[in-house]
Short mmCIF file of C-alpha atoms in Angstrom, two decimals:
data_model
loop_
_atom_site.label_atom_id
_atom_site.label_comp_id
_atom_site.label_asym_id
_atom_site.label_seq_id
_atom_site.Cartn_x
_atom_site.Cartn_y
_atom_site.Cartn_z
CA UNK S 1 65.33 90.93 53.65
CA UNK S 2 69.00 91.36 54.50
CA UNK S 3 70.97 91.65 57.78
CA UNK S 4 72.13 95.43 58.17
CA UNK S 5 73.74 94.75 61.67
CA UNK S 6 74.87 92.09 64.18
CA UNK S 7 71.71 91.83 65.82
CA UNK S 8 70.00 90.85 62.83
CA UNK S 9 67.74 93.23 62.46
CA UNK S 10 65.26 92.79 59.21
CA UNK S 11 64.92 95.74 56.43
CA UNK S 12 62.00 95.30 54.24
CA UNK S 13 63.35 94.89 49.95
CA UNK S 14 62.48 98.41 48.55
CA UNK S 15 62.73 99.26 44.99
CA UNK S 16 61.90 103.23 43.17
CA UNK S 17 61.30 103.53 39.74
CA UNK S 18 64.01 103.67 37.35
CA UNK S 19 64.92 101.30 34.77
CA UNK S 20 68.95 100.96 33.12
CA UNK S 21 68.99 100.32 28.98
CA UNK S 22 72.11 99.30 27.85
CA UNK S 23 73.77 100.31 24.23
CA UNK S 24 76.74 99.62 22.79
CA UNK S 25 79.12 101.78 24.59
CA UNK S 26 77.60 102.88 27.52
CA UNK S 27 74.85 102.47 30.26
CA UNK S 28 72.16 105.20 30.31
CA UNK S 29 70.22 105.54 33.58
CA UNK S 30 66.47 105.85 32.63
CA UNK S 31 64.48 108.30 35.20
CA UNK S 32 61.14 108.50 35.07
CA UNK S 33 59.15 111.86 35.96
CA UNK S 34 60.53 113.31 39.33
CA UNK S 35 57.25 112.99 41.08
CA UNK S 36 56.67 109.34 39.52
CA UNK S 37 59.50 108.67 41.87
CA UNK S 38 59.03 110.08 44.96
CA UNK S 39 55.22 108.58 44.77
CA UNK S 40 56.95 105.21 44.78
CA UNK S 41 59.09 106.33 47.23
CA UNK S 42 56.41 106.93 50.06
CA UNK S 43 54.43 103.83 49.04
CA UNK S 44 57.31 101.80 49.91
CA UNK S 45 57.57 99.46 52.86
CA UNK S 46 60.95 100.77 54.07
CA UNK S 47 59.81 104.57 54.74
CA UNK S 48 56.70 103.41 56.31
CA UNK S 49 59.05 100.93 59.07
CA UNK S 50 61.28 103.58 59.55
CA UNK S 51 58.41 106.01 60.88
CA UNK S 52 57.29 102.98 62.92
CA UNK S 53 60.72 102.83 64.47
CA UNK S 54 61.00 106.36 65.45
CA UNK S 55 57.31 106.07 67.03
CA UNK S 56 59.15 103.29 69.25
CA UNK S 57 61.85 105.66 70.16
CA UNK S 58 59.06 108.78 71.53
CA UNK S 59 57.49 105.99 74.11
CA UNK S 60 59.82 105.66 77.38
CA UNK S 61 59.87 102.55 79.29
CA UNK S 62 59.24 103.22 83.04
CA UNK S 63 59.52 100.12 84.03
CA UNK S 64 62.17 97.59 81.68
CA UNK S 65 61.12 94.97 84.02
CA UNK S 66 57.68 94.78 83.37
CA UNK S 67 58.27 95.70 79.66
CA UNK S 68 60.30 92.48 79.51
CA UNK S 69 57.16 90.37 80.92
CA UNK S 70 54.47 91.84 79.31
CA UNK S 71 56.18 91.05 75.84
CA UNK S 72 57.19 87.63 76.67
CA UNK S 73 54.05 87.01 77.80
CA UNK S 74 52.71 87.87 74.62
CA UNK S 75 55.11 86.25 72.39
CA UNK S 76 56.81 83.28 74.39
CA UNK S 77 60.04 83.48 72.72
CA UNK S 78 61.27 82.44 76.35
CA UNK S 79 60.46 82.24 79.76
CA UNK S 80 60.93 85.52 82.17
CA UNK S 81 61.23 83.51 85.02
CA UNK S 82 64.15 81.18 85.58
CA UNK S 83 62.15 78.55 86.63
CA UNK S 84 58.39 77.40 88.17
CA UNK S 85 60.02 77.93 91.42
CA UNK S 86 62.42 80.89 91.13
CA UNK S 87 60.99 83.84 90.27
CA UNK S 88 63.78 85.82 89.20
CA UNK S 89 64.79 86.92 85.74
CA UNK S 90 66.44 83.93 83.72
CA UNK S 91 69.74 84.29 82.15
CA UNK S 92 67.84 85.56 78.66
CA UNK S 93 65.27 88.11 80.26
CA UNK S 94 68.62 89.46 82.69
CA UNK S 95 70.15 89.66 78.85
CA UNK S 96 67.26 91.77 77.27
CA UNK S 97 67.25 94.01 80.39
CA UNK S 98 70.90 94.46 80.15
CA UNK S 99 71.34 95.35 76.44
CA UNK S 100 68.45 98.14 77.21
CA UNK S 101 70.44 99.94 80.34
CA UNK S 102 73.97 99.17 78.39
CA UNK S 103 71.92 101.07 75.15
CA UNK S 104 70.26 103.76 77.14
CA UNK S 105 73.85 104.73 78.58
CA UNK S 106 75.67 104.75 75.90
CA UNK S 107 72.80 107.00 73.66
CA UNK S 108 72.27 108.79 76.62
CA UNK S 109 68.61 108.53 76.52
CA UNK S 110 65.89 106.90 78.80
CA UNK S 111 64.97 103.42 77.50
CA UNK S 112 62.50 103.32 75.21
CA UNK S 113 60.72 100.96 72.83
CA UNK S 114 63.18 101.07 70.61
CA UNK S 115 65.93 99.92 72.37
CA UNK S 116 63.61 97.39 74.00
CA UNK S 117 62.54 95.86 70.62
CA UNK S 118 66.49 95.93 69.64
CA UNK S 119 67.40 94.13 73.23
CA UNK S 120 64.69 91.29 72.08
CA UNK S 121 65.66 91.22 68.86
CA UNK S 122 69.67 91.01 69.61
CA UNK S 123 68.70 87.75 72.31
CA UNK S 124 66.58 86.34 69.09
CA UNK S 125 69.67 86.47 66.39
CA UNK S 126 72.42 85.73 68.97
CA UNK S 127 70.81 83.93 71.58
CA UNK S 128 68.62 81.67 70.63
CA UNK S 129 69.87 80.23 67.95
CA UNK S 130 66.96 79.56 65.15
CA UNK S 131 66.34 79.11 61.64
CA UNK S 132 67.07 82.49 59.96
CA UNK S 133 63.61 81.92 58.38
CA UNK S 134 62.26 81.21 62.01
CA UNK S 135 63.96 84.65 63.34
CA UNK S 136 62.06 86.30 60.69
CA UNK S 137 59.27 84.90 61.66
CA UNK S 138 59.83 85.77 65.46
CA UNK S 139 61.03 89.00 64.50
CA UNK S 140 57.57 89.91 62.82
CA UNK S 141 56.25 88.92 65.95
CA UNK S 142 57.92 90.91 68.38
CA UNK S 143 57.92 93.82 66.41
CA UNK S 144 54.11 93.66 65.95
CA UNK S 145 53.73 93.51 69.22
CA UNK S 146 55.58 96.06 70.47
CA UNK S 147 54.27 98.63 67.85
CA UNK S 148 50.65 98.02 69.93
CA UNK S 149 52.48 99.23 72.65
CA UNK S 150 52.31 102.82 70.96
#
């Protein structure tokens, strides 16, 4: 896994088939058989997150609100509420909702999944401040559970 982007978002390590052999004065790329390669291509964990991701982008969020409490809920990265007594959004969950209007203006688009899973996952690499190994974790998380939101 690597970090592509400030909000720490996590690729999955992808590899095709191709070897290198190296001679005495040069470096010859090895291909294998064109179709050998786009096989491993399509079996690869990258292609099949990136469909995943534009699933998230076709479901619209009607209410970011409720979006926000149904996945902390599930996941308990933090509370929604800012405390037993004060039902309002905390200083995170105002955060999340936030990023998703700021993200929806500036694509011009309604929110979606998407930029719902990108609001969490911005809080969880900036915000609250864990163990890159524990973000990963946390990250797996989220994203599952958003994806059953499809």
């Amino acid at each position: 896994f690597r970090k592509v982007c400030s909000n720490g978002l996590h690729v999955a390590d992808t590899s095709i088939a191709f070897s290198v052999r190296h001679t005495r004065n040069n470096t010859e790329l090895v291909v294998p058989k064109m179709s050998d390669l786009f096989e491993k291509f399509l079996e690869n964990e990258y292609y099949s997150i990136i469909t995943k991701f534009g699933k998230l982008q076709t479901v619209k969020l009607l209410d970011t609100k409720q979006f926000v409490m149904d996945i902390l809920k599930q996941t308990k990265l933090f509370k929604y509420e800012c405390s037993d007594k004060n039902p309002s959004p905390s200083k995170k969950s105002k955060e999340v909702l936030e990023i998703i209007d700021q993200e929806s203006l500036l694509l011009d688009e309604a929110p979606n999944l998407w930029l719902g899973y990108n609001a969490f996952n911005r809080v969880l690499h900036t915000t609250l401040k864990k163990s890159f190994q524990r973000q990963k974790q946390l990250d797996q998380k989220l994203f599952n559970t958003v994806l059953e939101m499809v």
